[in-house]
mmCIF file with all atom_site columns, C-alpha atoms in Angstrom:
data_model
loop_
_atom_site.group_PDB
_atom_site.id
_atom_site.type_symbol
_atom_site.label_atom_id
_atom_site.label_alt_id
_atom_site.label_comp_id
_atom_site.label_asym_id
_atom_site.label_entity_id
_atom_site.label_seq_id
_atom_site.pdbx_PDB_ins_code
_atom_site.Cartn_x
_atom_site.Cartn_y
_atom_site.Cartn_z
_atom_site.occupancy
_atom_site.B_iso_or_equiv
_atom_site.pdbx_formal_charge
_atom_site.auth_seq_id
_atom_site.auth_comp_id
_atom_site.auth_asym_id
_atom_site.auth_atom_id
_atom_site.pdbx_PDB_model_num
ATOM 1   C CA . MET L 1 1   ? -12.695 12.599 -75.178  1.00 0.00 ? 1   MET L CA 1
ATOM 2   C CA . LYS L 1 2   ? -13.314 9.796  -77.102  1.00 0.00 ? 2   LYS L CA 1
ATOM 3   C CA . ILE L 1 3   ? -11.618 9.584  -80.539  1.00 0.00 ? 3   ILE L CA 1
ATOM 4   C CA . ALA L 1 4   ? -13.091 7.445  -82.829  1.00 0.00 ? 4   ALA L CA 1
ATOM 5   C CA . LEU L 1 5   ? -11.032 5.308  -85.313  1.00 0.00 ? 5   LEU L CA 1
ATOM 6   C CA . ILE L 1 6   ? -12.490 4.525  -88.617  1.00 0.00 ? 6   ILE L CA 1
ATOM 7   C CA . ASN L 1 7   ? -10.829 2.775  -91.457  1.00 0.00 ? 7   ASN L CA 1
ATOM 8   C CA . GLU L 1 8   ? -12.130 2.301  -94.988  1.00 0.00 ? 8   GLU L CA 1
ATOM 9   C CA . ASN L 1 9   ? -11.351 -0.786 -97.116  1.00 0.00 ? 9   ASN L CA 1
ATOM 10  C CA . SER L 1 10  ? -8.932  0.011  -99.353  1.00 0.00 ? 10  SER L CA 1
ATOM 11  C CA . GLN L 1 11  ? -6.385  0.930  -96.289  1.00 0.00 ? 11  GLN L CA 1
ATOM 12  C CA . ALA L 1 12  ? -8.059  -1.275 -93.883  1.00 0.00 ? 12  ALA L CA 1
ATOM 13  C CA . ALA L 1 13  ? -5.198  -3.655 -93.241  1.00 0.00 ? 13  ALA L CA 1
ATOM 14  C CA . LYS L 1 14  ? -2.795  -0.600 -91.666  1.00 0.00 ? 14  LYS L CA 1
ATOM 15  C CA . ASN L 1 15  ? -6.356  -0.373 -89.084  1.00 0.00 ? 15  ASN L CA 1
ATOM 16  C CA . GLY L 1 16  ? -4.028  -1.954 -86.735  1.00 0.00 ? 16  GLY L CA 1
ATOM 17  C CA . MET L 1 17  ? -0.569  0.137  -86.888  1.00 0.00 ? 17  MET L CA 1
ATOM 18  C CA . ILE L 1 18  ? -3.096  2.772  -86.822  1.00 0.00 ? 18  ILE L CA 1
ATOM 19  C CA . CYS L 1 19  ? -4.927  2.538  -83.809  1.00 0.00 ? 19  CYS L CA 1
ATOM 20  C CA . SER L 1 20  ? -1.568  1.800  -81.783  1.00 0.00 ? 20  SER L CA 1
ATOM 21  C CA . ALA L 1 21  ? -0.364  5.032  -83.089  1.00 0.00 ? 21  ALA L CA 1
ATOM 22  C CA . LEU L 1 22  ? -3.425  6.518  -82.050  1.00 0.00 ? 22  LEU L CA 1
ATOM 23  C CA . LYS L 1 23  ? -3.376  4.867  -78.503  1.00 0.00 ? 23  LYS L CA 1
ATOM 24  C CA . THR L 1 24  ? 0.501   5.703  -77.890  1.00 0.00 ? 24  THR L CA 1
ATOM 25  C CA . VAL L 1 25  ? -0.551  9.636  -78.112  1.00 0.00 ? 25  VAL L CA 1
ATOM 26  C CA . VAL L 1 26  ? -3.943  10.135 -76.575  1.00 0.00 ? 26  VAL L CA 1
ATOM 27  C CA . GLU L 1 27  ? -4.077  7.285  -73.968  1.00 0.00 ? 27  GLU L CA 1
ATOM 28  C CA . PRO L 1 28  ? -1.391  9.451  -71.945  1.00 0.00 ? 28  PRO L CA 1
ATOM 29  C CA . MET L 1 29  ? -3.208  12.318 -72.458  1.00 0.00 ? 29  MET L CA 1
ATOM 30  C CA . GLY L 1 30  ? -6.980  10.932 -70.539  1.00 0.00 ? 30  GLY L CA 1
ATOM 31  C CA . HIS L 1 31  ? -8.162  9.883  -74.066  1.00 0.00 ? 31  HIS L CA 1
ATOM 32  C CA . GLU L 1 32  ? -10.455 6.724  -74.994  1.00 0.00 ? 32  GLU L CA 1
ATOM 33  C CA . VAL L 1 33  ? -9.926  5.064  -78.509  1.00 0.00 ? 33  VAL L CA 1
ATOM 34  C CA . ARG L 1 34  ? -12.714 3.282  -79.877  1.00 0.00 ? 34  ARG L CA 1
ATOM 35  C CA . ASN L 1 35  ? -11.699 1.247  -82.947  1.00 0.00 ? 35  ASN L CA 1
ATOM 36  C CA . TYR L 1 36  ? -14.703 1.559  -85.510  1.00 0.00 ? 36  TYR L CA 1
ATOM 37  C CA . GLY L 1 37  ? -12.475 -0.900 -88.025  1.00 0.00 ? 37  GLY L CA 1
ATOM 38  C CA . MET L 1 38  ? -12.618 -2.123 -90.244  1.00 0.00 ? 38  MET L CA 1
ATOM 39  C CA . TYR L 1 39  ? -10.041 -3.844 -88.722  1.00 0.00 ? 39  TYR L CA 1
ATOM 40  C CA . THR L 1 40  ? -8.708  -6.113 -91.818  1.00 0.00 ? 40  THR L CA 1
ATOM 41  C CA . ALA L 1 41  ? -9.222  -6.441 -95.735  1.00 0.00 ? 41  ALA L CA 1
ATOM 42  C CA . GLU L 1 42  ? -11.516 -9.824 -95.278  1.00 0.00 ? 42  GLU L CA 1
ATOM 43  C CA . ASP L 1 43  ? -13.798 -7.851 -93.157  1.00 0.00 ? 43  ASP L CA 1
ATOM 44  C CA . ASP L 1 44  ? -17.297 -8.987 -93.879  1.00 0.00 ? 44  ASP L CA 1
ATOM 45  C CA . CYS L 1 45  ? -18.511 -4.969 -93.525  1.00 0.00 ? 45  CYS L CA 1
ATOM 46  C CA . GLN L 1 46  ? -16.511 -3.667 -96.238  1.00 0.00 ? 46  GLN L CA 1
ATOM 47  C CA . LEU L 1 47  ? -16.442 0.184  -95.950  1.00 0.00 ? 47  LEU L CA 1
ATOM 48  C CA . THR L 1 48  ? -16.419 3.252  -98.425  1.00 0.00 ? 48  THR L CA 1
ATOM 49  C CA . TYR L 1 49  ? -15.279 5.929  -98.068  1.00 0.00 ? 49  TYR L CA 1
ATOM 50  C CA . VAL L 1 50  ? -18.699 7.475  -98.390  1.00 0.00 ? 50  VAL L CA 1
ATOM 51  C CA . GLN L 1 51  ? -19.950 5.297  -95.572  1.00 0.00 ? 51  GLN L CA 1
ATOM 52  C CA . VAL L 1 52  ? -17.309 6.452  -93.480  1.00 0.00 ? 52  VAL L CA 1
ATOM 53  C CA . GLY L 1 53  ? -18.451 9.869  -93.761  1.00 0.00 ? 53  GLY L CA 1
ATOM 54  C CA . ILE L 1 54  ? -22.271 8.660  -92.763  1.00 0.00 ? 54  ILE L CA 1
ATOM 55  C CA . LEU L 1 55  ? -20.468 6.622  -89.567  1.00 0.00 ? 55  LEU L CA 1
ATOM 56  C CA . ALA L 1 56  ? -18.424 9.322  -88.617  1.00 0.00 ? 56  ALA L CA 1
ATOM 57  C CA . ALA L 1 57  ? -21.748 11.624 -88.785  1.00 0.00 ? 57  ALA L CA 1
ATOM 58  C CA . VAL L 1 58  ? -23.833 9.217  -86.666  1.00 0.00 ? 58  VAL L CA 1
ATOM 59  C CA . LEU L 1 59  ? -20.455 9.117  -84.343  1.00 0.00 ? 59  LEU L CA 1
ATOM 60  C CA . LEU L 1 60  ? -19.956 12.905 -83.396  1.00 0.00 ? 60  LEU L CA 1
ATOM 61  C CA . ASN L 1 61  ? -23.888 13.860 -84.047  1.00 0.00 ? 61  ASN L CA 1
ATOM 62  C CA . SER L 1 62  ? -24.860 11.227 -81.569  1.00 0.00 ? 62  SER L CA 1
ATOM 63  C CA . GLY L 1 63  ? -22.426 11.476 -79.239  1.00 0.00 ? 63  GLY L CA 1
ATOM 64  C CA . ALA L 1 64  ? -20.986 9.042  -79.298  1.00 0.00 ? 64  ALA L CA 1
ATOM 65  C CA . ALA L 1 65  ? -17.908 10.368 -80.469  1.00 0.00 ? 65  ALA L CA 1
ATOM 66  C CA . ASP L 1 66  ? -16.030 13.438 -80.029  1.00 0.00 ? 66  ASP L CA 1
ATOM 67  C CA . TYR L 1 67  ? -13.403 13.048 -82.866  1.00 0.00 ? 67  TYR L CA 1
ATOM 68  C CA . VAL L 1 68  ? -13.028 11.199 -85.480  1.00 0.00 ? 68  VAL L CA 1
ATOM 69  C CA . ILE L 1 69  ? -10.076 9.681  -87.224  1.00 0.00 ? 69  ILE L CA 1
ATOM 70  C CA . THR L 1 70  ? -10.304 8.528  -90.588  1.00 0.00 ? 70  THR L CA 1
ATOM 71  C CA . GLY L 1 71  ? -8.988  8.528  -94.350  1.00 0.00 ? 71  GLY L CA 1
ATOM 72  C CA . CYS L 1 72  ? -8.143  6.643  -97.427  1.00 0.00 ? 72  CYS L CA 1
ATOM 73  C CA . GLY L 1 73  ? -5.302  6.167  -99.863  1.00 0.00 ? 73  GLY L CA 1
ATOM 74  C CA . THR L 1 74  ? -5.254  9.776  -100.137 1.00 0.00 ? 74  THR L CA 1
ATOM 75  C CA . GLY L 1 75  ? -7.484  11.300 -97.569  1.00 0.00 ? 75  GLY L CA 1
ATOM 76  C CA . GLU L 1 76  ? -9.809  13.245 -99.821  1.00 0.00 ? 76  GLU L CA 1
ATOM 77  C CA . GLY L 1 77  ? -12.078 11.031 -100.673 1.00 0.00 ? 77  GLY L CA 1
ATOM 78  C CA . ALA L 1 78  ? -12.710 10.447 -96.712  1.00 0.00 ? 78  ALA L CA 1
ATOM 79  C CA . MET L 1 79  ? -12.639 14.271 -96.442  1.00 0.00 ? 79  MET L CA 1
ATOM 80  C CA . LEU L 1 80  ? -15.338 15.344 -99.306  1.00 0.00 ? 80  LEU L CA 1
ATOM 81  C CA . ALA L 1 81  ? -18.205 12.639 -97.524  1.00 0.00 ? 81  ALA L CA 1
ATOM 82  C CA . CYS L 1 82  ? -17.166 13.290 -94.320  1.00 0.00 ? 82  CYS L CA 1
ATOM 83  C CA . ASN L 1 83  ? -17.972 16.990 -94.517  1.00 0.00 ? 83  ASN L CA 1
ATOM 84  C CA . SER L 1 84  ? -21.169 16.295 -96.894  1.00 0.00 ? 84  SER L CA 1
ATOM 85  C CA . PHE L 1 85  ? -22.959 16.104 -93.575  1.00 0.00 ? 85  PHE L CA 1
ATOM 86  C CA . PRO L 1 86  ? -24.529 18.275 -90.607  1.00 0.00 ? 86  PRO L CA 1
ATOM 87  C CA . GLY L 1 87  ? -22.211 17.748 -87.487  1.00 0.00 ? 87  GLY L CA 1
ATOM 88  C CA . VAL L 1 88  ? -18.716 17.179 -89.130  1.00 0.00 ? 88  VAL L CA 1
ATOM 89  C CA . ILE L 1 89  ? -15.894 19.644 -89.626  1.00 0.00 ? 89  ILE L CA 1
ATOM 90  C CA . CYS L 1 90  ? -13.112 17.497 -91.165  1.00 0.00 ? 90  CYS L CA 1
ATOM 91  C CA . GLY L 1 91  ? -9.862  18.437 -92.234  1.00 0.00 ? 91  GLY L CA 1
ATOM 92  C CA . HIS L 1 92  ? -7.357  16.892 -94.301  1.00 0.00 ? 92  HIS L CA 1
ATOM 93  C CA . VAL L 1 93  ? -3.892  16.305 -92.649  1.00 0.00 ? 93  VAL L CA 1
ATOM 94  C CA . GLU L 1 94  ? -0.549  14.806 -94.447  1.00 0.00 ? 94  GLU L CA 1
ATOM 95  C CA . ASP L 1 95  ? 1.891   15.774 -91.810  1.00 0.00 ? 95  ASP L CA 1
ATOM 96  C CA . ALA L 1 96  ? 1.653   17.422 -87.743  1.00 0.00 ? 96  ALA L CA 1
ATOM 97  C CA . LEU L 1 97  ? 1.588   21.308 -89.151  1.00 0.00 ? 97  LEU L CA 1
ATOM 98  C CA . ASP L 1 98  ? -1.275  20.462 -91.011  1.00 0.00 ? 98  ASP L CA 1
ATOM 99  C CA . ALA L 1 99  ? -2.826  18.986 -87.754  1.00 0.00 ? 99  ALA L CA 1
ATOM 100 C CA . TYR L 1 100 ? -1.959  21.908 -85.523  1.00 0.00 ? 100 TYR L CA 1
ATOM 101 C CA . THR L 1 101 ? -3.184  24.520 -87.632  1.00 0.00 ? 101 THR L CA 1
ATOM 102 C CA . PHE L 1 102 ? -6.200  22.414 -88.461  1.00 0.00 ? 102 PHE L CA 1
ATOM 103 C CA . ALA L 1 103 ? -6.714  22.164 -85.204  1.00 0.00 ? 103 ALA L CA 1
ATOM 104 C CA . GLN L 1 104 ? -5.974  25.440 -83.688  1.00 0.00 ? 104 GLN L CA 1
ATOM 105 C CA . ILE L 1 105 ? -7.419  27.575 -86.594  1.00 0.00 ? 105 ILE L CA 1
ATOM 106 C CA . ASN L 1 106 ? -10.490 25.655 -87.925  1.00 0.00 ? 106 ASN L CA 1
ATOM 107 C CA . ASP L 1 107 ? -11.058 23.711 -84.533  1.00 0.00 ? 107 ASP L CA 1
ATOM 108 C CA . GLY L 1 108 ? -13.206 21.057 -86.123  1.00 0.00 ? 108 GLY L CA 1
ATOM 109 C CA . ASN L 1 109 ? -13.949 17.145 -84.939  1.00 0.00 ? 109 ASN L CA 1
ATOM 110 C CA . ALA L 1 110 ? -12.242 15.107 -87.565  1.00 0.00 ? 110 ALA L CA 1
ATOM 111 C CA . ILE L 1 111 ? -9.171  14.703 -90.140  1.00 0.00 ? 111 ILE L CA 1
ATOM 112 C CA . ALA L 1 112 ? -8.854  12.604 -92.711  1.00 0.00 ? 112 ALA L CA 1
ATOM 113 C CA . ILE L 1 113 ? -5.620  11.181 -93.579  1.00 0.00 ? 113 ILE L CA 1
ATOM 114 C CA . PRO L 1 114 ? -3.826  10.357 -96.805  1.00 0.00 ? 114 PRO L CA 1
ATOM 115 C CA . PHE L 1 115 ? -2.964  5.952  -95.969  1.00 0.00 ? 115 PHE L CA 1
ATOM 116 C CA . ALA L 1 116 ? -1.136  5.729  -99.016  1.00 0.00 ? 116 ALA L CA 1
ATOM 117 C CA . LYS L 1 117 ? -0.598  8.369  -101.182 1.00 0.00 ? 117 LYS L CA 1
ATOM 118 C CA . GLY L 1 118 ? 3.276   9.545  -99.737  1.00 0.00 ? 118 GLY L CA 1
ATOM 119 C CA . PHE L 1 119 ? 3.561   6.909  -97.021  1.00 0.00 ? 119 PHE L CA 1
ATOM 120 C CA . GLY L 1 120 ? 5.989   4.926  -96.735  1.00 0.00 ? 120 GLY L CA 1
ATOM 121 C CA . TRP L 1 121 ? 9.340   4.571  -94.193  1.00 0.00 ? 121 TRP L CA 1
ATOM 122 C CA . GLY L 1 122 ? 8.440   5.928  -91.124  1.00 0.00 ? 122 GLY L CA 1
ATOM 123 C CA . GLY L 1 123 ? 4.760   6.437  -91.835  1.00 0.00 ? 123 GLY L CA 1
ATOM 124 C CA . ASP L 1 124 ? 3.586   5.071  -88.924  1.00 0.00 ? 124 ASP L CA 1
ATOM 125 C CA . LEU L 1 125 ? 6.051   8.060  -87.246  1.00 0.00 ? 125 LEU L CA 1
ATOM 126 C CA . ASN L 1 126 ? 4.230   10.199 -89.162  1.00 0.00 ? 126 ASN L CA 1
ATOM 127 C CA . LEU L 1 127 ? 0.980   9.484  -87.565  1.00 0.00 ? 127 LEU L CA 1
ATOM 128 C CA . GLN L 1 128 ? 2.090   10.025 -83.964  1.00 0.00 ? 128 GLN L CA 1
ATOM 129 C CA . TYR L 1 129 ? 3.382   13.433 -84.876  1.00 0.00 ? 129 TYR L CA 1
ATOM 130 C CA . ILE L 1 130 ? 0.186   14.260 -86.064  1.00 0.00 ? 130 ILE L CA 1
ATOM 131 C CA . PHE L 1 131 ? -1.643  12.870 -83.573  1.00 0.00 ? 131 PHE L CA 1
ATOM 132 C CA . GLU L 1 132 ? 0.675   15.115 -80.765  1.00 0.00 ? 132 GLU L CA 1
ATOM 133 C CA . LYS L 1 133 ? -0.227  18.099 -82.525  1.00 0.00 ? 133 LYS L CA 1
ATOM 134 C CA . LEU L 1 134 ? -3.645  17.276 -83.129  1.00 0.00 ? 134 LEU L CA 1
ATOM 135 C CA . PHE L 1 135 ? -4.701  17.074 -79.532  1.00 0.00 ? 135 PHE L CA 1
ATOM 136 C CA . VAL L 1 136 ? -1.384  19.124 -77.817  1.00 0.00 ? 136 VAL L CA 1
ATOM 137 C CA . GLU L 1 137 ? -3.157  22.013 -76.747  1.00 0.00 ? 137 GLU L CA 1
ATOM 138 C CA . GLU L 1 138 ? -7.276  22.281 -76.343  1.00 0.00 ? 138 GLU L CA 1
ATOM 139 C CA . SER L 1 139 ? -8.455  23.117 -80.247  1.00 0.00 ? 139 SER L CA 1
ATOM 140 C CA . GLY L 1 140 ? -9.205  26.708 -81.409  1.00 0.00 ? 140 GLY L CA 1
ATOM 141 C CA . GLN L 1 141 ? -7.083  28.641 -79.375  1.00 0.00 ? 141 GLN L CA 1
ATOM 142 C CA . GLY L 1 142 ? -5.886  30.247 -82.711  1.00 0.00 ? 142 GLY L CA 1
ATOM 143 C CA . TYR L 1 143 ? -2.445  30.554 -84.938  1.00 0.00 ? 143 TYR L CA 1
ATOM 144 C CA . PRO L 1 144 ? -0.495  32.411 -84.889  1.00 0.00 ? 144 PRO L CA 1
ATOM 145 C CA . ARG L 1 145 ? -2.741  33.493 -81.401  1.00 0.00 ? 145 ARG L CA 1
ATOM 146 C CA . GLU L 1 146 ? -2.562  36.974 -82.433  1.00 0.00 ? 146 GLU L CA 1
ATOM 147 C CA . ARG L 1 147 ? -4.519  35.518 -85.179  1.00 0.00 ? 147 ARG L CA 1
ATOM 148 C CA . ALA L 1 148 ? -7.394  33.772 -82.881  1.00 0.00 ? 148 ALA L CA 1
ATOM 149 C CA . VAL L 1 149 ? -10.113 36.308 -82.130  1.00 0.00 ? 149 VAL L CA 1
ATOM 150 C CA . PRO L 1 150 ? -11.227 36.733 -85.933  1.00 0.00 ? 150 PRO L CA 1
ATOM 151 C CA . GLU L 1 151 ? -10.704 32.955 -86.259  1.00 0.00 ? 151 GLU L CA 1
ATOM 152 C CA . LYS L 1 152 ? -12.938 32.071 -83.732  1.00 0.00 ? 152 LYS L CA 1
ATOM 153 C CA . ARG L 1 153 ? -15.542 34.433 -85.155  1.00 0.00 ? 153 ARG L CA 1
ATOM 154 C CA . ASN L 1 154 ? -15.355 32.774 -89.124  1.00 0.00 ? 154 ASN L CA 1
ATOM 155 C CA . LYS L 1 155 ? -15.707 29.496 -87.144  1.00 0.00 ? 155 LYS L CA 1
ATOM 156 C CA . GLN L 1 156 ? -18.939 30.554 -85.205  1.00 0.00 ? 156 GLN L CA 1
ATOM 157 C CA . ILE L 1 157 ? -19.319 31.841 -88.493  1.00 0.00 ? 157 ILE L CA 1
ATOM 158 C CA . LEU L 1 158 ? -19.331 28.555 -90.423  1.00 0.00 ? 158 LEU L CA 1
ATOM 159 C CA . ASP L 1 159 ? -21.218 26.530 -87.790  1.00 0.00 ? 159 ASP L CA 1
ATOM 160 C CA . LYS L 1 160 ? -23.904 29.044 -88.419  1.00 0.00 ? 160 LYS L CA 1
ATOM 161 C CA . VAL L 1 161 ? -23.541 28.353 -92.202  1.00 0.00 ? 161 VAL L CA 1
ATOM 162 C CA . LYS L 1 162 ? -23.624 24.663 -91.541  1.00 0.00 ? 162 LYS L CA 1
ATOM 163 C CA . GLU L 1 163 ? -27.222 24.587 -89.953  1.00 0.00 ? 163 GLU L CA 1
ATOM 164 C CA . VAL L 1 164 ? -28.889 26.336 -92.627  1.00 0.00 ? 164 VAL L CA 1
ATOM 165 C CA . THR L 1 165 ? -27.235 24.028 -95.565  1.00 0.00 ? 165 THR L CA 1
ATOM 166 C CA . TYR L 1 166 ? -27.718 20.876 -93.728  1.00 0.00 ? 166 TYR L CA 1
ATOM 167 C CA . ARG L 1 167 ? -31.196 18.945 -93.336  1.00 0.00 ? 167 ARG L CA 1
ATOM 168 C CA . ASP L 1 168 ? -31.219 16.958 -89.410  1.00 0.00 ? 168 ASP L CA 1
ATOM 169 C CA . LEU L 1 169 ? -29.519 13.748 -89.224  1.00 0.00 ? 169 LEU L CA 1
ATOM 170 C CA . PRO L 1 170 ? -32.010 11.543 -88.884  1.00 0.00 ? 170 PRO L CA 1
ATOM 171 C CA . GLU L 1 171 ? -33.601 12.925 -91.845  1.00 0.00 ? 171 GLU L CA 1
ATOM 172 C CA . ILE L 1 172 ? -30.833 12.469 -93.898  1.00 0.00 ? 172 ILE L CA 1
ATOM 173 C CA . LEU L 1 173 ? -30.574 9.232  -92.869  1.00 0.00 ? 173 LEU L CA 1
ATOM 174 C CA . GLU L 1 174 ? -34.181 8.233  -93.560  1.00 0.00 ? 174 GLU L CA 1
ATOM 175 C CA . ASN L 1 175 ? -33.918 9.212  -96.928  1.00 0.00 ? 175 ASN L CA 1
ATOM 176 C CA . LEU L 1 176 ? -30.639 7.441  -98.352  1.00 0.00 ? 176 LEU L CA 1
ATOM 177 C CA . ASP L 1 177 ? -30.104 4.226  -99.682  1.00 0.00 ? 177 ASP L CA 1
ATOM 178 C CA . ARG L 1 178 ? -31.141 2.290  -96.627  1.00 0.00 ? 178 ARG L CA 1
ATOM 179 C CA . GLU L 1 179 ? -28.273 -0.603 -97.639  1.00 0.00 ? 179 GLU L CA 1
ATOM 180 C CA . LEU L 1 180 ? -25.284 2.084  -98.031  1.00 0.00 ? 180 LEU L CA 1
ATOM 181 C CA . VAL L 1 181 ? -26.539 3.404  -94.242  1.00 0.00 ? 181 VAL L CA 1
ATOM 182 C CA . ARG L 1 182 ? -26.248 -0.389 -93.001  1.00 0.00 ? 182 ARG L CA 1
ATOM 183 C CA . GLY L 1 183 ? -23.413 -0.965 -94.515  1.00 0.00 ? 183 GLY L CA 1
ATOM 184 C CA . ALA L 1 184 ? -21.984 2.245  -93.076  1.00 0.00 ? 184 ALA L CA 1
ATOM 185 C CA . LEU L 1 185 ? -22.877 0.751  -89.259  1.00 0.00 ? 185 LEU L CA 1
ATOM 186 C CA . GLY L 1 186 ? -22.986 -2.928 -89.689  1.00 0.00 ? 186 GLY L CA 1
ATOM 187 C CA . GLY L 1 187 ? -19.587 -2.903 -88.456  1.00 0.00 ? 187 GLY L CA 1
ATOM 188 C CA . GLU L 1 188 ? -18.267 -5.447 -85.961  1.00 0.00 ? 188 GLU L CA 1
ATOM 189 C CA . LYS L 1 189 ? -18.765 -4.075 -82.641  1.00 0.00 ? 189 LYS L CA 1
ATOM 190 C CA . PHE L 1 190 ? -21.033 -0.843 -84.079  1.00 0.00 ? 190 PHE L CA 1
ATOM 191 C CA . ARG L 1 191 ? -23.590 -1.875 -81.871  1.00 0.00 ? 191 ARG L CA 1
ATOM 192 C CA . GLU L 1 192 ? -21.580 -2.537 -78.810  1.00 0.00 ? 192 GLU L CA 1
ATOM 193 C CA . TYR L 1 193 ? -19.130 0.708  -79.241  1.00 0.00 ? 193 TYR L CA 1
ATOM 194 C CA . PHE L 1 194 ? -22.546 3.064  -80.308  1.00 0.00 ? 194 PHE L CA 1
ATOM 195 C CA . PHE L 1 195 ? -25.172 2.428  -77.949  1.00 0.00 ? 195 PHE L CA 1
ATOM 196 C CA . ALA L 1 196 ? -23.236 2.848  -74.691  1.00 0.00 ? 196 ALA L CA 1
ATOM 197 C CA . ASP L 1 197 ? -21.670 5.380  -75.897  1.00 0.00 ? 197 ASP L CA 1
ATOM 198 C CA . CYS L 1 198 ? -24.926 7.197  -77.411  1.00 0.00 ? 198 CYS L CA 1
ATOM 199 C CA . LYS L 1 199 ? -25.847 10.603 -75.583  1.00 0.00 ? 199 LYS L CA 1
ATOM 200 C CA . CYS L 1 200 ? -29.261 11.370 -78.728  1.00 0.00 ? 200 CYS L CA 1
ATOM 201 C CA . ASP L 1 201 ? -32.056 9.684  -78.236  1.00 0.00 ? 201 ASP L CA 1
ATOM 202 C CA . LYS L 1 202 ? -33.732 10.832 -82.014  1.00 0.00 ? 202 LYS L CA 1
ATOM 203 C CA . ILE L 1 203 ? -30.109 9.528  -83.521  1.00 0.00 ? 203 ILE L CA 1
ATOM 204 C CA . ALA L 1 204 ? -30.355 5.836  -81.789  1.00 0.00 ? 204 ALA L CA 1
ATOM 205 C CA . ASP L 1 205 ? -33.974 5.525  -82.593  1.00 0.00 ? 205 ASP L CA 1
ATOM 206 C CA . ALA L 1 206 ? -33.151 6.541  -86.247  1.00 0.00 ? 206 ALA L CA 1
ATOM 207 C CA . VAL L 1 207 ? -30.459 3.732  -85.964  1.00 0.00 ? 207 VAL L CA 1
ATOM 208 C CA . LYS L 1 208 ? -32.337 1.000  -84.431  1.00 0.00 ? 208 LYS L CA 1
ATOM 209 C CA . LYS L 1 209 ? -34.791 1.832  -86.924  1.00 0.00 ? 209 LYS L CA 1
ATOM 210 C CA . ILE L 1 210 ? -32.406 1.042  -90.034  1.00 0.00 ? 210 ILE L CA 1
ATOM 211 C CA . LEU L 1 211 ? -30.885 -1.521 -88.211  1.00 0.00 ? 211 LEU L CA 1
ATOM 212 C CA . ASP L 1 212 ? -34.019 -3.672 -87.511  1.00 0.00 ? 212 ASP L CA 1
#
């Protein structure tokens, strides 16, 4: 699994610590981390939480990433922005129990973490516990297990609803403010990672058109 890490501007200074915690947990599981930044608070590419949603949608819908780890000060803005797009089911996760139940019940593909609110002593350990419980088992098995059948059915219903209520991502990108999207895709390593990992020619072409 390719797991993308995205930090917005208010919490960019924590990127190295978050990436280290993520890699410590998931690399022994055989997963690969792609750190899309922001890498520091002084990066030329300054991502807002709205742009986090755009970037997450591009990565997930294109197949360049299988999962997105993101957040902001409270985690709320990043979650809302991610869920504004098709192909993204993002949960708000504050602790290991949130991570486990979101993975098993809601079977999403992104989480938004509060990297400022309540983030004090032991914050790095809390991140490791979150990542451990998020990926400890195959997603979508249900919790408690006797609820697995209705929970899987509800997830399938949600997927069908989202297919109807959202437009095609290339069309969305084309109709958004061009500079907003260019900023979301302007990270230092975006081109290197995205075009190497992208599995959707249609989205790759849309991205090239925006960046050229």
